[in-house]
Amino acid sequence: MAYEVQMPKWGLTMKTGKIARWLVAEGGAVAVGQPLLEVETDKITNVVESPAGGVLLQIVSPQGEVVPVMQVIGIIGESGEAVVAPVAQGADMANRPATPAASDANGQGAAQRNTAQGEVRAMPAARKAAKELGVDLATVTGTGRDGIITEKDVRAAHEAVAKTPAPATAAPGQQCAAPAEDADEVVPMDGLRKLIADNMQASLQNAAQLTVFVEADVTETVALRETMLARNKKDPEYRLSFNDIIAFAVCRALRQHPVMNTTLQADGIHMHRHVNLGVAVSLDTGLIVPNVKNADTYSLEELKGKVRDAASRARKGGLSMDEISGGTFTISNVSMLGVDGFTPILNPPETGILGIGRVVEKPGVFEGQVCVRKMMALSLTFNHMVTDGGPAMSFLRTLADMLEQPVRMLG
């Protein structure tokens, strides 16, 4: 009995997946649990394992195709087995055995049976030939047993089309319009860019987002970083960024303001016991947010290592699904781009996301004296459906206080 392989659904926001590549060729043997193909989502490329053993009878969706979740992308069965493959498939189909080809004692009405109820019955070799030659199987009359389309039928149909006279050319004196040399280039809104666009739009539509700002005097945090770098100067591998320190401070501030460490889900507001800290990482192809589980349980050095490891593997495409799901709060740092501040968009279903700007020297008053201070803009976007402005602003103020007086992080 044949089985249908479907586009998996990973996460609440996943609507489509792109076939990155098939790891087993059509007609190849496959075992249960064997890596079958790679699927690219808006976040990662993940391996799909085979749900059954046998032969990959048909690759319904080829490499590069974007497919809705739960739609059939391939069929596995026994060698030589003929199956009925839906031409138009809905996203509500569940994993189930594929329907075996029905028999017809009289062998009549092959073409009608092949297209009845949107179904095409063809041998795997016929489907492969149809893909190579660009033949629509729905237009081919099957001559095989019970009207099944054979490879010979496909090639005959292709030859018949090839012999069809070409359409008449334009009459003398008539010229086709030449394309304008300065025509705009149109970049398709598909693949990763389309998936990110859909998620960002869904975020704005499904949450009452409000952003508040504060400018923190981070002079002491800058001094702390310089001290720690000097202390470890003998270690050529040692690194410490402002982002590392801020990530540590965020976890401490969230302990004091648990309402910001929540997610809004179908059954209500989930108050999380630990912080799963997401860190936005920019890639050449888009944006990804890996998260560090139980980030609030680590020391500064431990958390720094976890965050850097996740960011490094994100750039190399080595993240697992667990690392890009289940986050409870996100930070997004644009200081390296020379930007003072911005309005971040929530990473659903999280309640808050922190935007981090660059450090800028500005004149300020400190202990009654006008002097140069190092300032940083922080922006917090939160879901007003989950919490009000007071608790969110209190969290941001607590975080700013920790960066202005790093000793507060020890509390």
mmCIF file of C-alpha atoms in Angstrom:
data_model
loop_
_atom_site.group_PDB
_atom_site.id
_atom_site.type_symbol
_atom_site.label_atom_id
_atom_site.label_comp_id
_atom_site.label_asym_id
_atom_site.label_seq_id
_atom_site.Cartn_x
_atom_site.Cartn_y
_atom_site.Cartn_z
ATOM 1 C CA MET A 1 0.000 0.000 0.000
ATOM 2 C CA ALA A 2 1.328 3.436 -0.944
ATOM 3 C CA TYR A 3 1.733 6.329 1.502
ATOM 4 C CA GLU A 4 1.561 10.046 0.879
ATOM 5 C CA VAL A 5 4.403 12.231 2.128
ATOM 6 C CA GLN A 6 3.148 15.661 3.158
ATOM 7 C CA MET A 7 4.688 19.060 3.675
ATOM 8 C CA PRO A 8 5.100 19.148 7.477
ATOM 9 C CA LYS A 9 3.857 21.983 9.675
ATOM 10 C CA TRP A 10 6.475 23.287 12.092
ATOM 11 C CA GLY A 11 5.161 26.026 14.350
ATOM 12 C CA LEU A 12 1.924 27.959 14.517
ATOM 13 C CA THR A 13 2.887 30.538 11.889
ATOM 14 C CA MET A 14 4.162 28.173 9.197
ATOM 15 C CA LYS A 15 1.884 28.181 6.151
ATOM 16 C CA THR A 16 4.185 26.973 3.373
ATOM 17 C CA GLY A 17 7.533 25.284 2.914
ATOM 18 C CA LYS A 18 9.981 25.243 0.032
ATOM 19 C CA ILE A 19 11.437 21.980 -1.263
ATOM 20 C CA ALA A 20 15.160 22.621 -0.848
ATOM 21 C CA ARG A 21 16.190 19.260 -2.305
ATOM 22 C CA TRP A 22 15.174 15.614 -2.398
ATOM 23 C CA LEU A 23 17.712 13.301 -0.784
ATOM 24 C CA VAL A 24 16.257 10.229 -2.524
ATOM 25 C CA ALA A 25 15.701 10.091 -6.267
ATOM 26 C CA GLU A 26 12.353 9.091 -7.729
ATOM 27 C CA GLY A 27 12.335 5.312 -7.961
ATOM 28 C CA GLY A 28 14.920 4.975 -5.200
ATOM 29 C CA ALA A 29 14.557 2.703 -2.175
ATOM 30 C CA VAL A 30 13.863 4.314 1.190
ATOM 31 C CA ALA A 31 13.540 3.058 4.773
ATOM 32 C CA VAL A 32 11.351 4.304 7.609
ATOM 33 C CA GLY A 33 13.080 7.218 9.353
ATOM 34 C CA GLN A 34 15.605 7.713 6.561
ATOM 35 C CA PRO A 35 16.271 11.341 5.564
ATOM 36 C CA LEU A 36 14.000 11.875 2.574
ATOM 37 C CA LEU A 37 14.198 15.561 1.687
ATOM 38 C CA GLU A 38 15.132 18.995 2.985
ATOM 39 C CA VAL A 39 12.465 21.660 3.465
ATOM 40 C CA GLU A 40 13.238 25.359 3.723
ATOM 41 C CA THR A 41 10.991 27.549 5.869
ATOM 42 C CA ASP A 42 11.177 31.228 6.719
ATOM 43 C CA LYS A 43 13.581 30.280 9.497
ATOM 44 C CA ILE A 44 15.642 27.195 8.762
ATOM 45 C CA THR A 45 16.236 24.300 6.410
ATOM 46 C CA ASN A 46 15.143 21.074 8.080
ATOM 47 C CA VAL A 47 15.343 17.397 7.133
ATOM 48 C CA VAL A 48 12.110 15.426 6.667
ATOM 49 C CA GLU A 49 12.340 11.726 7.460
ATOM 50 C CA SER A 50 10.482 9.069 5.512
ATOM 51 C CA PRO A 51 7.169 8.044 7.123
ATOM 52 C CA ALA A 52 7.263 4.629 5.427
ATOM 53 C CA GLY A 53 9.579 2.127 3.794
ATOM 54 C CA GLY A 54 9.588 1.058 0.164
ATOM 55 C CA VAL A 55 10.247 2.969 -3.038
ATOM 56 C CA LEU A 56 9.782 6.677 -3.705
ATOM 57 C CA LEU A 57 7.230 6.120 -6.470
ATOM 58 C CA GLN A 58 6.637 9.768 -7.267
ATOM 59 C CA ILE A 59 8.022 13.197 -6.424
ATOM 60 C CA VAL A 60 4.890 15.320 -6.617
ATOM 61 C CA SER A 61 6.614 18.616 -5.739
ATOM 62 C CA PRO A 62 10.071 19.110 -7.290
ATOM 63 C CA GLN A 63 13.028 21.004 -5.859
ATOM 64 C CA GLY A 64 12.406 24.725 -5.525
ATOM 65 C CA GLU A 65 8.616 24.494 -5.320
ATOM 66 C CA VAL A 66 6.798 26.312 -2.497
ATOM 67 C CA VAL A 67 4.078 24.064 -1.066
ATOM 68 C CA PRO A 68 1.292 24.698 1.494
ATOM 69 C CA VAL A 69 1.613 22.731 4.729
ATOM 70 C CA MET A 70 -0.065 19.305 4.816
ATOM 71 C CA GLN A 71 -0.106 19.071 1.009
ATOM 72 C CA VAL A 72 1.172 15.868 -0.611
ATOM 73 C CA ILE A 73 4.720 16.249 -1.934
ATOM 74 C CA GLY A 74 5.625 12.629 -2.674
ATOM 75 C CA ILE A 75 4.360 9.050 -2.685
ATOM 76 C CA ILE A 76 6.070 5.965 -1.258
ATOM 77 C CA GLY A 77 5.006 2.402 -2.037
ATOM 78 C CA GLU A 78 6.106 -0.916 -3.460
ATOM 79 C CA SER A 79 8.127 -1.140 -6.660
ATOM 80 C CA GLY A 80 5.876 -1.061 -9.739
ATOM 81 C CA GLU A 81 2.808 -0.066 -7.730
ATOM 82 C CA ALA A 82 0.443 2.339 -9.506
ATOM 83 C CA VAL A 83 -1.220 4.984 -7.365
ATOM 84 C CA VAL A 84 -3.802 7.716 -7.775
ATOM 85 C CA ALA A 85 -2.238 11.103 -7.144
ATOM 86 C CA PRO A 86 -4.466 14.170 -6.663
ATOM 87 C CA VAL A 87 -3.878 16.912 -9.218
ATOM 88 C CA ALA A 88 -5.181 19.701 -6.977
ATOM 89 C CA GLN A 89 -4.535 19.100 -3.297
ATOM 90 C CA GLY A 90 -5.958 20.927 -0.310
ATOM 91 C CA ALA A 91 -4.082 22.016 2.787
ATOM 92 C CA ASP A 92 -6.490 20.067 4.982
ATOM 93 C CA MET A 93 -5.370 16.619 3.801
ATOM 94 C CA ALA A 94 -4.090 14.342 6.561
ATOM 95 C CA ASN A 95 -1.334 11.719 6.318
ATOM 96 C CA ARG A 96 -3.040 8.634 4.976
ATOM 97 C CA PRO A 97 -2.445 5.676 2.652
ATOM 98 C CA ALA A 98 -2.620 6.631 -1.013
ATOM 99 C CA THR A 99 -5.623 5.208 -2.927
ATOM 100 C CA PRO A 100 -4.677 2.190 -5.068
ATOM 101 C CA ALA A 101 -5.619 2.355 -8.743
ATOM 102 C CA ALA A 102 -9.081 0.917 -9.380
ATOM 103 C CA SER A 103 -9.520 -1.868 -11.930
ATOM 104 C CA ASP A 104 -11.812 -1.869 -14.983
ATOM 105 C CA ALA A 105 -12.547 -5.248 -16.534
ATOM 106 C CA ASN A 106 -13.560 -3.740 -19.886
ATOM 107 C CA GLY A 107 -10.558 -1.396 -20.113
ATOM 108 C CA GLN A 108 -12.733 1.328 -21.666
ATOM 109 C CA GLY A 109 -12.903 5.085 -21.007
ATOM 110 C CA ALA A 110 -9.207 5.422 -20.072
ATOM 111 C CA ALA A 111 -9.012 9.148 -20.668
ATOM 112 C CA GLN A 112 -12.225 9.799 -18.739
ATOM 113 C CA ARG A 113 -11.055 7.711 -15.766
ATOM 114 C CA ASN A 114 -7.676 9.446 -15.736
ATOM 115 C CA THR A 115 -9.223 12.870 -15.263
ATOM 116 C CA ALA A 116 -12.323 11.949 -13.290
ATOM 117 C CA GLN A 117 -12.604 13.729 -9.959
ATOM 118 C CA GLY A 118 -9.316 15.534 -10.551
ATOM 119 C CA GLU A 119 -7.209 12.338 -10.538
ATOM 120 C CA VAL A 120 -4.432 11.217 -12.872
ATOM 121 C CA ARG A 121 -3.341 7.570 -12.919
ATOM 122 C CA ALA A 122 0.138 7.029 -14.323
ATOM 123 C CA MET A 123 3.169 4.835 -13.846
ATOM 124 C CA PRO A 124 6.182 6.459 -12.113
ATOM 125 C CA ALA A 125 8.198 6.303 -15.342
ATOM 126 C CA ALA A 126 5.377 8.122 -17.118
ATOM 127 C CA ARG A 127 5.328 10.878 -14.539
ATOM 128 C CA LYS A 128 9.082 11.286 -14.802
ATOM 129 C CA ALA A 129 8.885 11.533 -18.577
ATOM 130 C CA ALA A 130 6.034 14.036 -18.308
ATOM 131 C CA LYS A 131 8.158 16.293 -16.095
ATOM 132 C CA GLU A 132 11.118 16.079 -18.458
ATOM 133 C CA LEU A 133 9.051 16.771 -21.591
ATOM 134 C CA GLY A 134 6.576 19.248 -20.079
ATOM 135 C CA VAL A 135 3.525 17.133 -20.858
ATOM 136 C CA ASP A 136 0.282 17.646 -18.911
ATOM 137 C CA LEU A 137 -0.762 14.168 -17.828
ATOM 138 C CA ALA A 138 -4.403 15.252 -17.690
ATOM 139 C CA THR A 139 -4.357 15.518 -21.503
ATOM 140 C CA VAL A 140 -2.855 12.055 -22.091
ATOM 141 C CA THR A 141 -4.944 8.954 -22.846
ATOM 142 C CA GLY A 142 -3.621 5.907 -21.024
ATOM 143 C CA THR A 143 -3.215 2.627 -22.913
ATOM 144 C CA GLY A 144 -1.866 0.582 -20.038
ATOM 145 C CA ARG A 145 -3.754 -1.842 -17.875
ATOM 146 C CA ASP A 146 -6.967 -0.333 -16.550
ATOM 147 C CA GLY A 147 -6.217 2.843 -18.508
ATOM 148 C CA ILE A 148 -3.040 3.736 -16.616
ATOM 149 C CA ILE A 149 -0.759 6.145 -18.488
ATOM 150 C CA THR A 150 2.561 4.615 -19.543
ATOM 151 C CA GLU A 151 5.836 6.258 -20.527
ATOM 152 C CA LYS A 152 5.052 5.355 -24.152
ATOM 153 C CA ASP A 153 1.755 7.278 -23.913
ATOM 154 C CA VAL A 154 3.562 10.362 -22.638
ATOM 155 C CA ARG A 155 6.177 10.312 -25.392
ATOM 156 C CA ALA A 156 3.508 9.786 -28.033
ATOM 157 C CA ALA A 157 1.583 12.796 -26.727
ATOM 158 C CA HIS A 158 4.749 14.880 -26.769
ATOM 159 C CA GLU A 159 5.513 13.908 -30.361
ATOM 160 C CA ALA A 160 1.968 14.762 -31.420
ATOM 161 C CA VAL A 161 2.297 18.260 -29.972
ATOM 162 C CA ALA A 162 5.696 18.684 -31.637
ATOM 163 C CA LYS A 163 4.139 17.947 -35.033
ATOM 164 C CA THR A 164 1.428 20.581 -34.558
ATOM 165 C CA PRO A 165 2.038 23.534 -36.941
ATOM 166 C CA ALA A 166 3.429 26.619 -35.250
ATOM 167 C CA PRO A 167 1.146 29.701 -35.090
ATOM 168 C CA ALA A 168 1.398 32.113 -37.991
ATOM 169 C CA THR A 169 3.993 34.845 -37.725
ATOM 170 C CA ALA A 170 3.219 38.514 -37.966
ATOM 171 C CA ALA A 171 2.421 39.828 -41.458
ATOM 172 C CA PRO A 172 5.064 41.859 -43.308
ATOM 173 C CA GLY A 173 5.193 45.386 -42.076
ATOM 174 C CA GLN A 174 3.975 44.429 -38.600
ATOM 175 C CA GLN A 175 6.589 44.561 -35.892
ATOM 176 C CA CYS A 176 6.488 43.233 -32.359
ATOM 177 C CA ALA A 177 7.107 45.781 -29.663
ATOM 178 C CA ALA A 178 10.668 45.536 -28.433
ATOM 179 C CA PRO A 179 11.162 45.493 -24.681
ATOM 180 C CA ALA A 180 12.183 48.832 -23.269
ATOM 181 C CA GLU A 181 15.842 48.908 -22.283
ATOM 182 C CA ASP A 182 15.020 50.879 -19.161
ATOM 183 C CA ALA A 183 12.171 48.631 -18.014
ATOM 184 C CA ASP A 184 11.973 47.981 -14.275
ATOM 185 C CA GLU A 185 13.319 44.731 -12.922
ATOM 186 C CA VAL A 186 10.580 42.776 -11.152
ATOM 187 C CA VAL A 187 11.764 40.619 -8.265
ATOM 188 C CA PRO A 188 9.219 37.895 -7.392
ATOM 189 C CA MET A 189 7.788 38.181 -3.896
ATOM 190 C CA ASP A 190 8.296 34.543 -3.046
ATOM 191 C CA GLY A 191 10.409 32.121 -1.055
ATOM 192 C CA LEU A 192 11.970 33.350 2.168
ATOM 193 C CA ARG A 193 11.084 36.997 1.533
ATOM 194 C CA LYS A 194 7.377 36.133 1.134
ATOM 195 C CA LEU A 195 7.382 33.999 4.292
ATOM 196 C CA ILE A 196 8.997 36.751 6.361
ATOM 197 C CA ALA A 197 6.567 39.307 4.934
ATOM 198 C CA ASP A 198 3.573 37.142 5.867
ATOM 199 C CA ASN A 199 4.851 36.626 9.425
ATOM 200 C CA MET A 200 5.527 40.331 9.962
ATOM 201 C CA GLN A 201 2.100 41.281 8.639
ATOM 202 C CA ALA A 202 0.450 38.640 10.834
ATOM 203 C CA SER A 203 2.339 40.015 13.846
ATOM 204 C CA LEU A 204 0.974 43.516 13.296
ATOM 205 C CA GLN A 205 -2.551 42.273 12.619
ATOM 206 C CA ASN A 206 -2.803 39.976 15.641
ATOM 207 C CA ALA A 207 -1.285 42.131 18.386
ATOM 208 C CA ALA A 208 -1.939 45.639 19.725
ATOM 209 C CA GLN A 209 1.668 46.809 19.454
ATOM 210 C CA LEU A 210 3.003 49.882 21.222
ATOM 211 C CA THR A 211 6.627 51.041 21.444
ATOM 212 C CA VAL A 212 8.171 53.069 24.262
ATOM 213 C CA PHE A 213 11.675 54.541 24.385
ATOM 214 C CA VAL A 214 14.299 55.474 26.948
ATOM 215 C CA GLU A 215 17.807 56.882 26.620
ATOM 216 C CA ALA A 216 20.128 55.205 29.114
ATOM 217 C CA ASP A 217 23.445 56.557 30.360
ATOM 218 C CA VAL A 218 25.617 53.465 29.805
ATOM 219 C CA THR A 219 28.939 55.065 30.757
ATOM 220 C CA GLU A 220 29.443 52.605 33.628
ATOM 221 C CA THR A 221 28.501 49.636 31.445
ATOM 222 C CA VAL A 222 31.088 50.766 28.892
ATOM 223 C CA ALA A 223 33.668 50.960 31.690
ATOM 224 C CA LEU A 224 32.666 47.487 32.919
ATOM 225 C CA ARG A 225 33.190 46.028 29.463
ATOM 226 C CA GLU A 226 36.595 47.687 29.114
ATOM 227 C CA THR A 227 37.636 46.349 32.534
ATOM 228 C CA MET A 228 36.616 42.799 31.674
ATOM 229 C CA LEU A 229 38.382 42.963 28.305
ATOM 230 C CA ALA A 230 41.560 44.224 30.006
ATOM 231 C CA ARG A 231 41.333 41.489 32.632
ATOM 232 C CA ASN A 232 41.203 38.834 29.917
ATOM 233 C CA LYS A 233 43.626 40.408 27.450
ATOM 234 C CA LYS A 234 45.963 37.420 27.714
ATOM 235 C CA ASP A 235 43.258 35.263 26.157
ATOM 236 C CA PRO A 236 43.234 36.000 22.397
ATOM 237 C CA GLU A 237 39.893 34.211 22.080
ATOM 238 C CA TYR A 238 38.091 36.350 24.661
ATOM 239 C CA ARG A 239 35.295 38.580 23.398
ATOM 240 C CA LEU A 240 32.639 40.628 25.183
ATOM 241 C CA SER A 241 30.110 42.873 23.476
ATOM 242 C CA PHE A 242 27.489 45.276 24.760
ATOM 243 C CA ASN A 243 24.926 42.823 23.433
ATOM 244 C CA ASP A 244 26.300 40.136 25.783
ATOM 245 C CA ILE A 245 25.919 42.412 28.803
ATOM 246 C CA ILE A 246 22.461 43.627 27.746
ATOM 247 C CA ALA A 247 21.241 40.058 27.232
ATOM 248 C CA PHE A 248 22.320 39.237 30.787
ATOM 249 C CA ALA A 249 20.622 42.381 32.122
ATOM 250 C CA VAL A 250 17.387 41.616 30.227
ATOM 251 C CA CYS A 251 17.130 38.211 31.894
ATOM 252 C CA ARG A 252 17.547 39.827 35.342
ATOM 253 C CA ALA A 253 14.984 42.527 34.576
ATOM 254 C CA LEU A 254 12.466 39.937 33.348
ATOM 255 C CA ARG A 255 12.725 38.155 36.701
ATOM 256 C CA GLN A 256 11.472 41.341 38.349
ATOM 257 C CA HIS A 257 8.769 41.916 35.725
ATOM 258 C CA PRO A 258 7.386 38.451 34.852
ATOM 259 C CA VAL A 259 4.477 39.878 32.828
ATOM 260 C CA MET A 260 6.990 40.711 30.097
ATOM 261 C CA ASN A 261 8.172 37.106 29.983
ATOM 262 C CA THR A 262 4.856 35.820 28.659
ATOM 263 C CA THR A 263 3.271 34.591 25.452
ATOM 264 C CA LEU A 264 -0.308 35.055 24.259
ATOM 265 C CA GLN A 265 -1.691 31.736 23.068
ATOM 266 C CA ALA A 266 -5.111 30.325 22.182
ATOM 267 C CA ASP A 267 -5.896 29.235 25.746
ATOM 268 C CA GLY A 268 -4.704 32.432 27.416
ATOM 269 C CA ILE A 269 -1.576 34.199 28.660
ATOM 270 C CA HIS A 270 1.274 31.814 29.480
ATOM 271 C CA MET A 271 3.466 33.004 32.383
ATOM 272 C CA HIS A 272 6.832 31.320 31.840
ATOM 273 C CA ARG A 273 9.003 30.242 34.753
ATOM 274 C CA HIS A 274 12.222 30.729 32.806
ATOM 275 C CA VAL A 275 13.437 33.074 30.084
ATOM 276 C CA ASN A 276 13.907 31.619 26.613
ATOM 277 C CA LEU A 277 15.806 34.573 25.197
ATOM 278 C CA GLY A 278 15.598 35.145 21.448
ATOM 279 C CA VAL A 279 18.367 37.033 19.657
ATOM 280 C CA ALA A 280 17.647 38.419 16.182
ATOM 281 C CA VAL A 281 20.345 37.409 13.685
ATOM 282 C CA SER A 282 20.606 39.015 10.256
ATOM 283 C CA LEU A 283 21.374 36.675 7.349
ATOM 284 C CA ASP A 284 22.005 37.360 3.681
ATOM 285 C CA THR A 285 18.620 35.793 2.932
ATOM 286 C CA GLY A 286 16.589 37.356 5.747
ATOM 287 C CA LEU A 287 16.205 37.356 9.504
ATOM 288 C CA ILE A 288 16.151 34.497 12.014
ATOM 289 C CA VAL A 289 15.642 34.460 15.788
ATOM 290 C CA PRO A 290 17.272 31.541 17.613
ATOM 291 C CA ASN A 291 16.601 31.443 21.342
ATOM 292 C CA VAL A 292 18.571 30.266 24.356
ATOM 293 C CA LYS A 293 16.444 28.133 26.655
ATOM 294 C CA ASN A 294 16.531 28.954 30.395
ATOM 295 C CA ALA A 295 18.768 31.952 29.705
ATOM 296 C CA ASP A 296 18.043 33.402 33.151
ATOM 297 C CA THR A 297 19.857 30.493 34.824
ATOM 298 C CA TYR A 298 23.256 31.286 33.280
ATOM 299 C CA SER A 299 26.079 33.549 34.392
ATOM 300 C CA LEU A 300 27.235 36.348 32.097
ATOM 301 C CA GLU A 301 30.047 34.241 30.657
ATOM 302 C CA GLU A 302 27.801 31.204 30.202
ATOM 303 C CA LEU A 303 25.042 33.193 28.531
ATOM 304 C CA LYS A 304 27.539 34.922 26.269
ATOM 305 C CA GLY A 305 28.776 31.560 25.053
ATOM 306 C CA LYS A 306 25.243 30.239 24.452
ATOM 307 C CA VAL A 307 24.148 33.324 22.508
ATOM 308 C CA ARG A 308 27.283 33.413 20.359
ATOM 309 C CA ASP A 309 27.012 29.711 19.591
ATOM 310 C CA ALA A 310 23.370 30.058 18.511
ATOM 311 C CA ALA A 311 24.129 33.098 16.342
ATOM 312 C CA SER A 312 27.093 31.347 14.708
ATOM 313 C CA ARG A 313 25.095 28.248 13.833
ATOM 314 C CA ALA A 314 22.229 30.422 12.581
ATOM 315 C CA ARG A 315 24.577 31.968 10.013
ATOM 316 C CA LYS A 316 25.798 28.511 8.999
ATOM 317 C CA GLY A 317 22.281 27.034 8.790
ATOM 318 C CA GLY A 318 22.866 24.630 11.670
ATOM 319 C CA LEU A 319 19.897 25.370 13.936
ATOM 320 C CA SER A 320 17.287 22.861 15.060
ATOM 321 C CA MET A 321 13.542 23.510 15.192
ATOM 322 C CA ASP A 322 13.692 23.624 18.999
ATOM 323 C CA GLU A 323 16.144 26.525 18.843
ATOM 324 C CA ILE A 324 13.854 28.722 16.756
ATOM 325 C CA SER A 325 10.621 27.989 18.618
ATOM 326 C CA GLY A 326 9.446 28.433 22.174
ATOM 327 C CA GLY A 327 10.992 31.868 22.752
ATOM 328 C CA THR A 328 9.554 34.105 25.480
ATOM 329 C CA PHE A 329 11.330 37.441 24.830
ATOM 330 C CA THR A 330 13.521 38.792 22.012
ATOM 331 C CA ILE A 331 16.300 41.355 21.697
ATOM 332 C CA SER A 332 17.303 42.985 18.400
ATOM 333 C CA ASN A 333 20.543 44.961 18.212
ATOM 334 C CA VAL A 334 21.161 47.427 15.350
ATOM 335 C CA SER A 335 24.098 49.282 16.928
ATOM 336 C CA MET A 336 26.547 47.794 14.409
ATOM 337 C CA LEU A 337 24.581 49.529 11.644
ATOM 338 C CA GLY A 338 25.152 52.956 13.184
ATOM 339 C CA VAL A 339 21.472 53.407 14.056
ATOM 340 C CA ASP A 340 20.374 55.254 17.186
ATOM 341 C CA GLY A 341 17.022 53.537 17.614
ATOM 342 C CA PHE A 342 14.072 51.911 15.872
ATOM 343 C CA THR A 343 10.622 50.393 16.404
ATOM 344 C CA PRO A 344 10.939 46.581 16.519
ATOM 345 C CA ILE A 345 8.039 44.301 15.552
ATOM 346 C CA LEU A 346 6.935 41.597 17.968
ATOM 347 C CA ASN A 347 7.974 38.006 17.398
ATOM 348 C CA PRO A 348 4.623 36.263 18.042
ATOM 349 C CA PRO A 349 3.380 34.955 20.384
ATOM 350 C CA GLU A 350 5.840 36.830 22.638
ATOM 351 C CA THR A 351 4.713 39.867 24.634
ATOM 352 C CA GLY A 352 7.850 41.964 24.244
ATOM 353 C CA ILE A 353 10.864 42.706 22.070
ATOM 354 C CA LEU A 354 13.744 45.047 22.911
ATOM 355 C CA GLY A 355 15.447 47.230 20.304
ATOM 356 C CA ILE A 356 19.053 48.252 21.023
ATOM 357 C CA GLY A 357 20.711 51.269 19.425
ATOM 358 C CA ARG A 358 24.332 52.364 19.236
ATOM 359 C CA VAL A 359 26.372 54.013 22.010
ATOM 360 C CA VAL A 360 26.764 57.758 21.382
ATOM 361 C CA GLU A 361 28.833 60.303 23.299
ATOM 362 C CA LYS A 362 26.698 63.269 24.347
ATOM 363 C CA PRO A 363 27.043 66.176 26.775
ATOM 364 C CA GLY A 364 25.124 65.495 29.970
ATOM 365 C CA VAL A 365 24.877 66.407 33.624
ATOM 366 C CA PHE A 366 26.541 63.973 36.020
ATOM 367 C CA GLU A 367 26.906 64.701 39.735
ATOM 368 C CA GLY A 368 26.198 68.357 39.099
ATOM 369 C CA GLN A 369 28.785 68.731 36.349
ATOM 370 C CA VAL A 370 28.356 68.998 32.581
ATOM 371 C CA CYS A 371 30.492 66.318 30.978
ATOM 372 C CA VAL A 372 30.554 63.833 28.114
ATOM 373 C CA ARG A 373 28.499 60.710 28.788
ATOM 374 C CA LYS A 374 27.925 57.605 26.767
ATOM 375 C CA MET A 375 24.234 57.223 25.898
ATOM 376 C CA MET A 376 22.219 54.381 24.360
ATOM 377 C CA ALA A 377 18.642 54.406 23.048
ATOM 378 C CA LEU A 378 16.479 51.431 24.055
ATOM 379 C CA SER A 379 13.065 50.753 22.526
ATOM 380 C CA LEU A 380 10.529 48.269 23.860
ATOM 381 C CA THR A 381 7.616 47.053 21.764
ATOM 382 C CA PHE A 382 4.977 45.206 23.761
ATOM 383 C CA ASN A 383 1.562 43.664 23.200
ATOM 384 C CA HIS A 384 -1.043 45.918 24.809
ATOM 385 C CA MET A 385 -3.469 42.981 24.731
ATOM 386 C CA VAL A 386 -1.350 41.251 27.374
ATOM 387 C CA THR A 387 -0.182 44.123 29.550
ATOM 388 C CA ASP A 388 -0.675 47.853 29.976
ATOM 389 C CA GLY A 389 1.839 50.628 29.532
ATOM 390 C CA GLY A 390 2.737 50.919 33.230
ATOM 391 C CA PRO A 391 4.183 47.395 33.707
ATOM 392 C CA ALA A 392 5.962 47.499 30.332
ATOM 393 C CA MET A 393 7.527 50.899 31.041
ATOM 394 C CA SER A 394 8.561 49.760 34.513
ATOM 395 C CA PHE A 395 10.433 46.848 32.963
ATOM 396 C CA LEU A 396 12.224 49.189 30.537
ATOM 397 C CA ARG A 397 13.142 51.547 33.362
ATOM 398 C CA THR A 398 14.515 48.681 35.452
ATOM 399 C CA LEU A 399 16.639 47.552 32.519
ATOM 400 C CA ALA A 400 17.952 51.083 31.955
ATOM 401 C CA ASP A 401 18.827 51.379 35.648
ATOM 402 C CA MET A 402 20.835 48.146 35.442
ATOM 403 C CA LEU A 403 22.814 49.445 32.476
ATOM 404 C CA GLU A 404 23.407 52.779 34.188
ATOM 405 C CA GLN A 405 24.524 51.028 37.383
ATOM 406 C CA PRO A 406 25.681 47.505 36.479
ATOM 407 C CA VAL A 407 25.899 46.514 40.150
ATOM 408 C CA ARG A 408 22.091 46.328 40.068
ATOM 409 C CA MET A 409 22.376 43.225 37.864
ATOM 410 C CA LEU A 410 23.677 41.348 40.884
ATOM 411 C CA GLY A 411 20.458 41.862 42.808
#
